[in-house]
Backbone atoms as SQL, in Angstrom:
CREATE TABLE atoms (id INTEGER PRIMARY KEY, chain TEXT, resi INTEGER, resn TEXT, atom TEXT, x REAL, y REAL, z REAL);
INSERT INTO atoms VALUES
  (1, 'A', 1, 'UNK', 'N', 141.426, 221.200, 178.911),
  (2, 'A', 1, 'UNK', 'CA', 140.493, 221.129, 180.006),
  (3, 'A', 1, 'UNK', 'C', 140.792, 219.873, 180.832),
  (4, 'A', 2, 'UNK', 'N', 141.240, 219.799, 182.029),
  (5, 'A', 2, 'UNK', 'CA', 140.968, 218.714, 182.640),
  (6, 'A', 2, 'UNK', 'C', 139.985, 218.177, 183.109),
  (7, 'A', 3, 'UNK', 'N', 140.531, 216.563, 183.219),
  (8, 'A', 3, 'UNK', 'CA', 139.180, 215.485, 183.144),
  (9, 'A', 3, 'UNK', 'C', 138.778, 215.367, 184.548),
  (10, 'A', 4, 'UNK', 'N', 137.439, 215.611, 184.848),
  (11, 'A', 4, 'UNK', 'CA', 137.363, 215.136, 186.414),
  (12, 'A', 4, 'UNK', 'C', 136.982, 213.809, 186.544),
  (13, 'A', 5, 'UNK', 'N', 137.585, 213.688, 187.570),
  (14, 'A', 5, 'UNK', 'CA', 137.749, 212.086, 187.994),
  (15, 'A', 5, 'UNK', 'C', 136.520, 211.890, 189.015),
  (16, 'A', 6, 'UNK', 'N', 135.954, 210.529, 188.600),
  (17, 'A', 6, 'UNK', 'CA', 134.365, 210.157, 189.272),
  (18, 'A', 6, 'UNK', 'C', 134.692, 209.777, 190.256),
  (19, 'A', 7, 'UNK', 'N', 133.744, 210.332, 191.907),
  (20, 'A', 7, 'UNK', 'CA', 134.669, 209.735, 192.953),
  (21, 'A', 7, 'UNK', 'C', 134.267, 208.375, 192.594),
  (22, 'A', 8, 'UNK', 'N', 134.773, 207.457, 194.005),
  (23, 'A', 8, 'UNK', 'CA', 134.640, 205.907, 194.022),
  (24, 'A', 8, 'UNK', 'C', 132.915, 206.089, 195.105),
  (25, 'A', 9, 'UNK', 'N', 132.356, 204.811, 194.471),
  (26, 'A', 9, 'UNK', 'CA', 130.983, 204.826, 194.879),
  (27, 'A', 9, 'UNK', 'C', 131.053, 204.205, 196.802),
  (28, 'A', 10, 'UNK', 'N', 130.387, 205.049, 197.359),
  (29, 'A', 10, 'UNK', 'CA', 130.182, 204.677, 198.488),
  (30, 'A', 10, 'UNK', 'C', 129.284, 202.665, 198.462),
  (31, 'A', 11, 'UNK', 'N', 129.939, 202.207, 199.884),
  (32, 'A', 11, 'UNK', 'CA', 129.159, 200.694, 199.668),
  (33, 'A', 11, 'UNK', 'C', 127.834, 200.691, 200.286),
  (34, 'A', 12, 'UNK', 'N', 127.428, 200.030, 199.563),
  (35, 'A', 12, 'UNK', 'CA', 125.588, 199.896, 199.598),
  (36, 'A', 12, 'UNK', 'C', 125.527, 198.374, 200.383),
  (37, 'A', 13, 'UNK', 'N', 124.302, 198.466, 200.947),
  (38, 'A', 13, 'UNK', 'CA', 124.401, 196.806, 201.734),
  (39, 'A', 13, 'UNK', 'C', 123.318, 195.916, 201.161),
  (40, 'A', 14, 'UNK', 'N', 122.854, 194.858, 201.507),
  (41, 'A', 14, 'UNK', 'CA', 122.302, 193.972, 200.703),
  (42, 'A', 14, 'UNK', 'C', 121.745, 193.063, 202.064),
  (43, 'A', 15, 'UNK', 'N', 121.147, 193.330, 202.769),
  (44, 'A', 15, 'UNK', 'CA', 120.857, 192.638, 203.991),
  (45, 'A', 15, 'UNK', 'C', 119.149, 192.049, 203.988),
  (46, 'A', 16, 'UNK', 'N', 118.966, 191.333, 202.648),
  (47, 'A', 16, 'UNK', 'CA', 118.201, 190.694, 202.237),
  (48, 'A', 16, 'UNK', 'C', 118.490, 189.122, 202.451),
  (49, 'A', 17, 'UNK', 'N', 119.357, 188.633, 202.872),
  (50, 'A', 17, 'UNK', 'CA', 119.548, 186.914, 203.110),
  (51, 'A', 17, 'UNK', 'C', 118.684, 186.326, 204.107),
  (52, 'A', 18, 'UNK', 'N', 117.836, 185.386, 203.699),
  (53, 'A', 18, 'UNK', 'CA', 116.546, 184.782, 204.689),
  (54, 'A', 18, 'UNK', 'C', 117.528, 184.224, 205.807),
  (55, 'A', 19, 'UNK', 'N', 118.917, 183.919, 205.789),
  (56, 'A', 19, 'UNK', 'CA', 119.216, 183.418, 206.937),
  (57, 'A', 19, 'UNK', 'C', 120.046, 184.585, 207.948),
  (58, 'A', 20, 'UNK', 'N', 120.321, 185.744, 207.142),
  (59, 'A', 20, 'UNK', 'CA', 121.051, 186.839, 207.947),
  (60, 'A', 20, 'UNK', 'C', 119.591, 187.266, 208.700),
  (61, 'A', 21, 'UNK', 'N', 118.363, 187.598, 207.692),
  (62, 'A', 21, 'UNK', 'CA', 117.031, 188.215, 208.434),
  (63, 'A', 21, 'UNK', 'C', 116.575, 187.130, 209.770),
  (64, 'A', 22, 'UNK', 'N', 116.882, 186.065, 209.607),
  (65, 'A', 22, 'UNK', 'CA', 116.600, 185.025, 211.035),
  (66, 'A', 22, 'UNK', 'C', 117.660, 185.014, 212.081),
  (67, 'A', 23, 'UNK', 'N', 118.365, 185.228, 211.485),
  (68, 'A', 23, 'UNK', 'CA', 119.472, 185.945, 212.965),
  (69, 'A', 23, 'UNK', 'C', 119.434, 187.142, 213.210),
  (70, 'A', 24, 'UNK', 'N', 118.997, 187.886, 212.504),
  (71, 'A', 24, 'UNK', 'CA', 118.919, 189.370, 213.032),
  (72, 'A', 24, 'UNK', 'C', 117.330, 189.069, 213.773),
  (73, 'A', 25, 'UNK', 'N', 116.364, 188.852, 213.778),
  (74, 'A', 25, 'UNK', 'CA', 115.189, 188.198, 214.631),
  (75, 'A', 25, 'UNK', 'C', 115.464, 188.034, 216.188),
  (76, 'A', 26, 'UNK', 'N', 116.620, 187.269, 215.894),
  (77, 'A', 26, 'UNK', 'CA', 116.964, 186.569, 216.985),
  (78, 'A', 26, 'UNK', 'C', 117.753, 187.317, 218.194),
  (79, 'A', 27, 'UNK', 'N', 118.677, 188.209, 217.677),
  (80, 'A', 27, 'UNK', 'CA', 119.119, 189.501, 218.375),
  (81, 'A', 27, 'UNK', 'C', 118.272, 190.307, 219.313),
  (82, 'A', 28, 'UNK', 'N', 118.994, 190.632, 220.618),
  (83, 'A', 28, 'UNK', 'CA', 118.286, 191.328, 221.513),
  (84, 'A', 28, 'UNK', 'C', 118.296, 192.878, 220.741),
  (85, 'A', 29, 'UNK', 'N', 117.256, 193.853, 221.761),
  (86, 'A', 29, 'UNK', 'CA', 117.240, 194.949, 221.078),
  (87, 'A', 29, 'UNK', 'C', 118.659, 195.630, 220.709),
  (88, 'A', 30, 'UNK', 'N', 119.247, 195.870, 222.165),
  (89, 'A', 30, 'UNK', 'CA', 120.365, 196.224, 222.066),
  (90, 'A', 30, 'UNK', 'C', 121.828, 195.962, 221.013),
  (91, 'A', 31, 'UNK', 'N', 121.444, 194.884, 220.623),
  (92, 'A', 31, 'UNK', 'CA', 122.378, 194.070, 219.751),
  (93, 'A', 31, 'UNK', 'C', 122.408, 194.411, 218.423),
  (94, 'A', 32, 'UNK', 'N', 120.875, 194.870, 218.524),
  (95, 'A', 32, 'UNK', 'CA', 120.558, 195.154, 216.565),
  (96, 'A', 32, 'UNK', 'C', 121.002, 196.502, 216.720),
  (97, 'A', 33, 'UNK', 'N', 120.415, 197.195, 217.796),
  (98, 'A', 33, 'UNK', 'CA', 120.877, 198.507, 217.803),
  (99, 'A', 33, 'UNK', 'C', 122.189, 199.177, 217.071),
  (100, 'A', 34, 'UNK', 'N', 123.497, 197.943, 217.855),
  (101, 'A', 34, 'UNK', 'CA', 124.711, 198.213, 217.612),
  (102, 'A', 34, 'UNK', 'C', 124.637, 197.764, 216.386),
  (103, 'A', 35, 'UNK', 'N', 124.400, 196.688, 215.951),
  (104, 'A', 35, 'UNK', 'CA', 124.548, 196.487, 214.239),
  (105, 'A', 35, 'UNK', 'C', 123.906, 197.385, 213.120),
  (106, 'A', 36, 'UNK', 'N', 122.853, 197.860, 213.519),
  (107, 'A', 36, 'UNK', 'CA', 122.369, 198.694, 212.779),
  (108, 'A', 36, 'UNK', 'C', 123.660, 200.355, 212.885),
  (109, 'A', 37, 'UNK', 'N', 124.439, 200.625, 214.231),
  (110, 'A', 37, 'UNK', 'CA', 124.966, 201.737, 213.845),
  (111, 'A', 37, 'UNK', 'C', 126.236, 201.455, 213.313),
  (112, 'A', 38, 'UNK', 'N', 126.682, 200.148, 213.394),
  (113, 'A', 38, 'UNK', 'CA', 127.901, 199.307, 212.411),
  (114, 'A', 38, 'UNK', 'C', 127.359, 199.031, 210.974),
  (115, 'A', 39, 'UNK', 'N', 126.203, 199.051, 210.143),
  (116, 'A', 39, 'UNK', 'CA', 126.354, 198.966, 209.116),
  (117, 'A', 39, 'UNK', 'C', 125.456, 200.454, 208.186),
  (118, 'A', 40, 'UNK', 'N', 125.217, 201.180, 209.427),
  (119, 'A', 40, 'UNK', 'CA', 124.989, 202.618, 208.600),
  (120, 'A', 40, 'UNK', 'C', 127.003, 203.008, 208.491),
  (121, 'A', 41, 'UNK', 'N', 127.230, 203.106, 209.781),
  (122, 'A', 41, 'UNK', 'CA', 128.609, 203.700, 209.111),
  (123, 'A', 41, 'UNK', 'C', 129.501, 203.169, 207.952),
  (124, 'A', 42, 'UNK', 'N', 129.279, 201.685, 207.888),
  (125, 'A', 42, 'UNK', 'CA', 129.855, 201.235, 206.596),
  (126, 'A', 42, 'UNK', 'C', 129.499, 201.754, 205.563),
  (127, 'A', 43, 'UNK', 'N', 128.003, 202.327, 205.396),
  (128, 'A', 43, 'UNK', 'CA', 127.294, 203.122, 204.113),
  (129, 'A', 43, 'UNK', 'C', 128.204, 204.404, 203.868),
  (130, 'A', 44, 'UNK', 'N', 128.940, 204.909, 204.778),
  (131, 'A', 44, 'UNK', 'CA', 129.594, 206.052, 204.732),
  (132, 'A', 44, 'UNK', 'C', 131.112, 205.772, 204.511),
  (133, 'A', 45, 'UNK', 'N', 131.084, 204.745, 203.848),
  (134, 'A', 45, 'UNK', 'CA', 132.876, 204.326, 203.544),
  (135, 'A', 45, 'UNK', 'C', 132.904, 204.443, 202.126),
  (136, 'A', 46, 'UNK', 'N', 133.486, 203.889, 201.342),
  (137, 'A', 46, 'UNK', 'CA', 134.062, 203.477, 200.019),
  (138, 'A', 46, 'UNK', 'C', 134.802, 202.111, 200.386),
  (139, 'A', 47, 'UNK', 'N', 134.969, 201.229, 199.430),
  (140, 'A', 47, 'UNK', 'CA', 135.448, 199.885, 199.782),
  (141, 'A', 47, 'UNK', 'C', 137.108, 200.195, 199.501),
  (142, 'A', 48, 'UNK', 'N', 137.725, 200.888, 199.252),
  (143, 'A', 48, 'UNK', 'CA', 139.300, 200.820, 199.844),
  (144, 'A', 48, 'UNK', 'C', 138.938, 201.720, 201.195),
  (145, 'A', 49, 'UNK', 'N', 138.074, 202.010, 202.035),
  (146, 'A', 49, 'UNK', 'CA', 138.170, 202.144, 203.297),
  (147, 'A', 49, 'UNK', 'C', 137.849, 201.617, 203.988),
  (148, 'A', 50, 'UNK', 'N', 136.873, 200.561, 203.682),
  (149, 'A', 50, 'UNK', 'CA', 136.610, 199.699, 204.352),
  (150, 'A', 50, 'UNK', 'C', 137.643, 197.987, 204.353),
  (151, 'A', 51, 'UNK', 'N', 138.810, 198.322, 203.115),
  (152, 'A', 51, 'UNK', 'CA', 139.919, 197.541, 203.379),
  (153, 'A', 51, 'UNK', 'C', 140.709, 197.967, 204.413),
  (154, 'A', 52, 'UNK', 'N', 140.681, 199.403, 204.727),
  (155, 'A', 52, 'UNK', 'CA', 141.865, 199.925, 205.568),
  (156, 'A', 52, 'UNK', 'C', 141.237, 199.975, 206.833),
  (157, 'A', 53, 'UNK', 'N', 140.231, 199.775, 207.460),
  (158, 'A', 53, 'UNK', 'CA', 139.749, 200.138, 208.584),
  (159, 'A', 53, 'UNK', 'C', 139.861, 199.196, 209.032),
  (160, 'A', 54, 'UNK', 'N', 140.768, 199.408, 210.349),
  (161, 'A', 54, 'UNK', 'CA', 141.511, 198.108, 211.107),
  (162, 'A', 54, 'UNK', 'C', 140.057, 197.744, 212.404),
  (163, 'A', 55, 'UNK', 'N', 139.246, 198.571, 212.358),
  (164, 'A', 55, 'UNK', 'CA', 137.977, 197.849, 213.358),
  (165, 'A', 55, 'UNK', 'C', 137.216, 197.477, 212.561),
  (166, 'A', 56, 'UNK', 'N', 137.004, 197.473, 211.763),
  (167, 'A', 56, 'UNK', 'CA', 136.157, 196.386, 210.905),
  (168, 'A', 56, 'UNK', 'C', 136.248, 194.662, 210.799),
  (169, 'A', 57, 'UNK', 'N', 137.825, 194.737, 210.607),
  (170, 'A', 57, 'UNK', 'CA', 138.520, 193.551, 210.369),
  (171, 'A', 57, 'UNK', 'C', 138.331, 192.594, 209.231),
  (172, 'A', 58, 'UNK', 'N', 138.008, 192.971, 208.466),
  (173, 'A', 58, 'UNK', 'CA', 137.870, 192.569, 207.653),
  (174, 'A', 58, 'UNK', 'C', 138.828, 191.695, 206.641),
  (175, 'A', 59, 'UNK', 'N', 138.200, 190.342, 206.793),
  (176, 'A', 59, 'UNK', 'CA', 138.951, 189.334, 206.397),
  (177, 'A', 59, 'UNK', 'C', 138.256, 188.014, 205.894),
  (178, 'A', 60, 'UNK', 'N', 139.021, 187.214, 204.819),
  (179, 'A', 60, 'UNK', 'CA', 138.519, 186.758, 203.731),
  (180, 'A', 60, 'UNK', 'C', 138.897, 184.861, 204.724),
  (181, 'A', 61, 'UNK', 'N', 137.433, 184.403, 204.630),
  (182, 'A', 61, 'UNK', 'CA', 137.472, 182.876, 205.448),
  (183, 'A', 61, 'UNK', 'C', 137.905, 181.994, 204.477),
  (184, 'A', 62, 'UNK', 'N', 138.666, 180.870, 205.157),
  (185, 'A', 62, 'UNK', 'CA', 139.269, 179.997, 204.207),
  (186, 'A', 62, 'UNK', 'C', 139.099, 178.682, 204.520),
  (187, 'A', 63, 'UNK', 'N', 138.372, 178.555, 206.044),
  (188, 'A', 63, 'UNK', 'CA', 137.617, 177.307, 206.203),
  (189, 'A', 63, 'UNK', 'C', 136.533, 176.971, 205.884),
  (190, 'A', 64, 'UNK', 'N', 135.512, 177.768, 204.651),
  (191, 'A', 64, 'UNK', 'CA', 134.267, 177.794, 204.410),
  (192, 'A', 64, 'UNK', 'C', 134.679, 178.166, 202.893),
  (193, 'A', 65, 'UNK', 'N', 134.024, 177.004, 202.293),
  (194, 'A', 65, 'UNK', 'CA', 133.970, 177.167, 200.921),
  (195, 'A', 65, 'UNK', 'C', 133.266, 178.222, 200.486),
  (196, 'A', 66, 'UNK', 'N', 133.071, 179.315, 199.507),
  (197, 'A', 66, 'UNK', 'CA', 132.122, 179.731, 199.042),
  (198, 'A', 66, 'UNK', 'C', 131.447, 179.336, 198.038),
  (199, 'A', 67, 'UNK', 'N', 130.255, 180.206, 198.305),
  (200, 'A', 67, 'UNK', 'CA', 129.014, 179.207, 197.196),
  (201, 'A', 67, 'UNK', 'C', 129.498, 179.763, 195.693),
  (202, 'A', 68, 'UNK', 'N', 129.036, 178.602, 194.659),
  (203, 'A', 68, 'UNK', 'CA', 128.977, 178.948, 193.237),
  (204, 'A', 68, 'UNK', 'C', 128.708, 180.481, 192.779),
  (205, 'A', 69, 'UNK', 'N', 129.522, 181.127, 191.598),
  (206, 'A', 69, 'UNK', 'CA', 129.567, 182.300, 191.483),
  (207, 'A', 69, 'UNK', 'C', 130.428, 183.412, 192.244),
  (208, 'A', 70, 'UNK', 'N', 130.515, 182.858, 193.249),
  (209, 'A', 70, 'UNK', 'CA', 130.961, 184.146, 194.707),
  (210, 'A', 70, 'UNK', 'C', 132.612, 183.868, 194.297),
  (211, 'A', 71, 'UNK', 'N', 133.634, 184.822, 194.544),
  (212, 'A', 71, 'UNK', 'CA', 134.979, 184.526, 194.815),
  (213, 'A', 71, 'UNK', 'C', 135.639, 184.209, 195.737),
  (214, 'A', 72, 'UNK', 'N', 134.778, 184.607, 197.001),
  (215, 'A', 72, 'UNK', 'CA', 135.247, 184.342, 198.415),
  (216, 'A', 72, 'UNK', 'C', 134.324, 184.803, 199.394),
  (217, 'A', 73, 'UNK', 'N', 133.965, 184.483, 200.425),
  (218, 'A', 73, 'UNK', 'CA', 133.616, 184.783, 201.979),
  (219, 'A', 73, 'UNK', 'C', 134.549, 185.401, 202.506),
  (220, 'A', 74, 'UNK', 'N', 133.940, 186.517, 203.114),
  (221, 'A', 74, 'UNK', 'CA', 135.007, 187.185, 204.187),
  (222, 'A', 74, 'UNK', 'C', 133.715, 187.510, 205.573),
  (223, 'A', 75, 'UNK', 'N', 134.445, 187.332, 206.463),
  (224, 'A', 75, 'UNK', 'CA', 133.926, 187.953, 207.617),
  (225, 'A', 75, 'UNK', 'C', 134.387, 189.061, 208.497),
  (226, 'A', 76, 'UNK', 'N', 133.641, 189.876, 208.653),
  (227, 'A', 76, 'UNK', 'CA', 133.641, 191.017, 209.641),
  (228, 'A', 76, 'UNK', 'C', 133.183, 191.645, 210.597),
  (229, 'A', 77, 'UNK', 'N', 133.774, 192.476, 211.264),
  (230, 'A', 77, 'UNK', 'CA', 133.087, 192.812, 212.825),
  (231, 'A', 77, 'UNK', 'C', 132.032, 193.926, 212.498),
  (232, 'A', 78, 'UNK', 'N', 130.662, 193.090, 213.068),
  (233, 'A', 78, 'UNK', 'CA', 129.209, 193.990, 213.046),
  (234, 'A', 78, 'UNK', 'C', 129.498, 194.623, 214.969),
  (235, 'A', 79, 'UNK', 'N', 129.741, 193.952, 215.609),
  (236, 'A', 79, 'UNK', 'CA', 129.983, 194.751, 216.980),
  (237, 'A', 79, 'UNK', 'C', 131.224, 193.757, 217.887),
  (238, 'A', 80, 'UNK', 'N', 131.165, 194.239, 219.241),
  (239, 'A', 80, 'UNK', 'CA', 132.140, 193.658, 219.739),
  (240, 'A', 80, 'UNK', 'C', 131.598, 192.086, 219.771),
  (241, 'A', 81, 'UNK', 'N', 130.833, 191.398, 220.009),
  (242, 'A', 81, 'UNK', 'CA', 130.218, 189.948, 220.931),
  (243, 'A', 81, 'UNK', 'C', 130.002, 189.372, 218.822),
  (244, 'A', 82, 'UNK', 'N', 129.639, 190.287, 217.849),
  (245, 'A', 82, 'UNK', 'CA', 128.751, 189.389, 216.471),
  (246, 'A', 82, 'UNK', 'C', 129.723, 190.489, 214.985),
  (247, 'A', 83, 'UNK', 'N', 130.126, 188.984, 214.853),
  (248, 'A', 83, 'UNK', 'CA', 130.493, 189.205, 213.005),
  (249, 'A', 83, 'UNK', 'C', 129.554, 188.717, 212.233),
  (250, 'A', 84, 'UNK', 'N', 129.940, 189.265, 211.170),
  (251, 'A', 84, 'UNK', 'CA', 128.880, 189.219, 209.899),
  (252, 'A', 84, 'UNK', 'C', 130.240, 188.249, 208.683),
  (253, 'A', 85, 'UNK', 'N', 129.360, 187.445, 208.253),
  (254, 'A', 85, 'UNK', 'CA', 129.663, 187.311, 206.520),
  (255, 'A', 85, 'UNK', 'C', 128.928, 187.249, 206.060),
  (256, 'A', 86, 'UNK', 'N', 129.550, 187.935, 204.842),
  (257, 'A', 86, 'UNK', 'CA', 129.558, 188.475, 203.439),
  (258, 'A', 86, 'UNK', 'C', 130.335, 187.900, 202.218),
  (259, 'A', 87, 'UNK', 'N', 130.314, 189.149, 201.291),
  (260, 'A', 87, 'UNK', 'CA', 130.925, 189.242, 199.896),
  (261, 'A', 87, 'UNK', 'C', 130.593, 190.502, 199.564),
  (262, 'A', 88, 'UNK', 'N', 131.300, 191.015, 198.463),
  (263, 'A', 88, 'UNK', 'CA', 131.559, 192.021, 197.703),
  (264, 'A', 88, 'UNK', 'C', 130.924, 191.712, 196.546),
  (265, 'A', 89, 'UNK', 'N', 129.786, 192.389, 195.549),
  (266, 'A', 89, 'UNK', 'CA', 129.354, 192.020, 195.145),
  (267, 'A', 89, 'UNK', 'C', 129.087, 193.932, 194.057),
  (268, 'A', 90, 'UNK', 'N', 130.264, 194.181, 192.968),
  (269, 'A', 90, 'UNK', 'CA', 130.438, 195.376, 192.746),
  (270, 'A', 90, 'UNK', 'C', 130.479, 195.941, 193.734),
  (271, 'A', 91, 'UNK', 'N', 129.414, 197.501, 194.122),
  (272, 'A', 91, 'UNK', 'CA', 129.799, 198.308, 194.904),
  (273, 'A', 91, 'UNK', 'C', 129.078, 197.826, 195.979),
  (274, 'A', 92, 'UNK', 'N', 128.547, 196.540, 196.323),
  (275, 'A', 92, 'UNK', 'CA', 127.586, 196.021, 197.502),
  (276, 'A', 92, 'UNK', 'C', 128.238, 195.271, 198.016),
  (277, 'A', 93, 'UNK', 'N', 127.859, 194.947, 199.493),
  (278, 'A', 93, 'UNK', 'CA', 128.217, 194.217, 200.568),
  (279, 'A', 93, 'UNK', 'C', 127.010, 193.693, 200.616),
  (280, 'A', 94, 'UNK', 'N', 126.931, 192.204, 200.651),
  (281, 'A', 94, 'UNK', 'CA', 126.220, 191.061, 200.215),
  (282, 'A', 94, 'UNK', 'C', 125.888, 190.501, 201.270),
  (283, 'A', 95, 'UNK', 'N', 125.484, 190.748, 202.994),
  (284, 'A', 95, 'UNK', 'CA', 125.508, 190.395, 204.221),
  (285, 'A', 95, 'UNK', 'C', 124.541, 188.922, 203.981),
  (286, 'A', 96, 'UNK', 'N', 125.224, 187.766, 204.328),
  (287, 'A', 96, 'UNK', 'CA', 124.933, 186.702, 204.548),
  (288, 'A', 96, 'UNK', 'C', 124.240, 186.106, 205.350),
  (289, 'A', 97, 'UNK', 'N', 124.807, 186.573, 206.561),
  (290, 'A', 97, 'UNK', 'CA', 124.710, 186.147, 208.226),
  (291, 'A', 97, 'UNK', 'C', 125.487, 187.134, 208.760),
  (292, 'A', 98, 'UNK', 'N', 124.952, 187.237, 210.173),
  (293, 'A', 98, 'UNK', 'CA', 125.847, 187.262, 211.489),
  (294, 'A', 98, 'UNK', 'C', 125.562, 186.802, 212.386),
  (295, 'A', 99, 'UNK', 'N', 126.703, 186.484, 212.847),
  (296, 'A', 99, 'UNK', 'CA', 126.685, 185.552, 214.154),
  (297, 'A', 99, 'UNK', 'C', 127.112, 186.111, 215.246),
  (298, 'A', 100, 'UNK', 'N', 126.310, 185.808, 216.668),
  (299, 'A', 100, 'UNK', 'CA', 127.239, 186.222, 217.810),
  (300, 'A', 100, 'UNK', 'C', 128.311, 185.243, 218.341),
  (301, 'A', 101, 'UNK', 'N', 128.602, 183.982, 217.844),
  (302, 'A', 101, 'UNK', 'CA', 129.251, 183.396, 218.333),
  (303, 'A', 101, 'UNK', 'C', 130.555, 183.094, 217.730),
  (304, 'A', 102, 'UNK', 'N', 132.080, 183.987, 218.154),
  (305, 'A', 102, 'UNK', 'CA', 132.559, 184.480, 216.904),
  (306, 'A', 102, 'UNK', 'C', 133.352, 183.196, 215.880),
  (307, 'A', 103, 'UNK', 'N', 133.519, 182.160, 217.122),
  (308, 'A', 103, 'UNK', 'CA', 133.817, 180.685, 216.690),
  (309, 'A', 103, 'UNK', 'C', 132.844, 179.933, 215.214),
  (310, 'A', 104, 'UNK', 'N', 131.592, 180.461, 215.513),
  (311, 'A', 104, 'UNK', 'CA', 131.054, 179.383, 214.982),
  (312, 'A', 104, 'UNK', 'C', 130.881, 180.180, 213.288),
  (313, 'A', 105, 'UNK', 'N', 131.066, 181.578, 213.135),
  (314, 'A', 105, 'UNK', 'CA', 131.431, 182.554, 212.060),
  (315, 'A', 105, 'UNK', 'C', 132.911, 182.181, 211.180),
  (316, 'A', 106, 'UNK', 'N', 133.679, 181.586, 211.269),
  (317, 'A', 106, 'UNK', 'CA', 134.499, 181.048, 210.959),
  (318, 'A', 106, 'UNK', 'C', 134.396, 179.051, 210.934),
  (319, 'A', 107, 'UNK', 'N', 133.012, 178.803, 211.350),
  (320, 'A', 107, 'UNK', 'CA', 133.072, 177.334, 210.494),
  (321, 'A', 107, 'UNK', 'C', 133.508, 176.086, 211.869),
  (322, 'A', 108, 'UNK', 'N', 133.801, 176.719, 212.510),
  (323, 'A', 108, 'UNK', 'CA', 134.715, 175.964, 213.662),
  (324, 'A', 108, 'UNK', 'C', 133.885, 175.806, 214.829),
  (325, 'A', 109, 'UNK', 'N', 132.396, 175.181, 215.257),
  (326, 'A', 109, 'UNK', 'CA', 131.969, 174.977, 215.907),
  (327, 'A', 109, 'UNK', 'C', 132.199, 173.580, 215.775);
């Protein structure tokens, strides 16, 4: 009998961070709008697709330490003008922040 193979778990988000919820506050309507339809479609990925999806961009920061426990910060595109960081956290995306200012998302303000 062959074995069926479990798919891979779709990513779940985690957009509980008191400082991601104060920037999302701060967002015009329109802005959340777009982030909100940038992180439903991420719900509809698996995380080797969300490695391969070249509009996401998804990429791991190296001017920002990460905090204790974490392996790394990466940041990614929530819309065109605001990235988000994160972490991977099992099958969750761990949303930190986003920023509209894409300089200051990378540490370099």
């Amino acid at each position: 009998m062959a074995q069926s193979v479990k798919p891979e778990p779709l990513v779940e988000l985690d957009l509980n961070s008191p400082v991601f919820k104060s920037a999302w506050s701060d967002l015009e309507l329109a802005e959340q709008e777009k982030a909100f339809a940038t992180f439903n479609k991420r719900t509809q990925l698996t995380w080797n697709q969300v490695y391969r999806d070249k509009g996401l961009k998804w990429e791991k920061i190296h001017s920002i330490a990460a905090p204790k426990n974490i392996e790394a910060l990466y940041s990614f595109r929530v819309s065109k003008s605001i990235r988000g960081i994160g972490f991977r956290e099992n099958h969750f995306l761990r949303v930190l922040l986003i920023e509209p200012d894409h300089d200051a998302a990378y540490g370099k303000k």
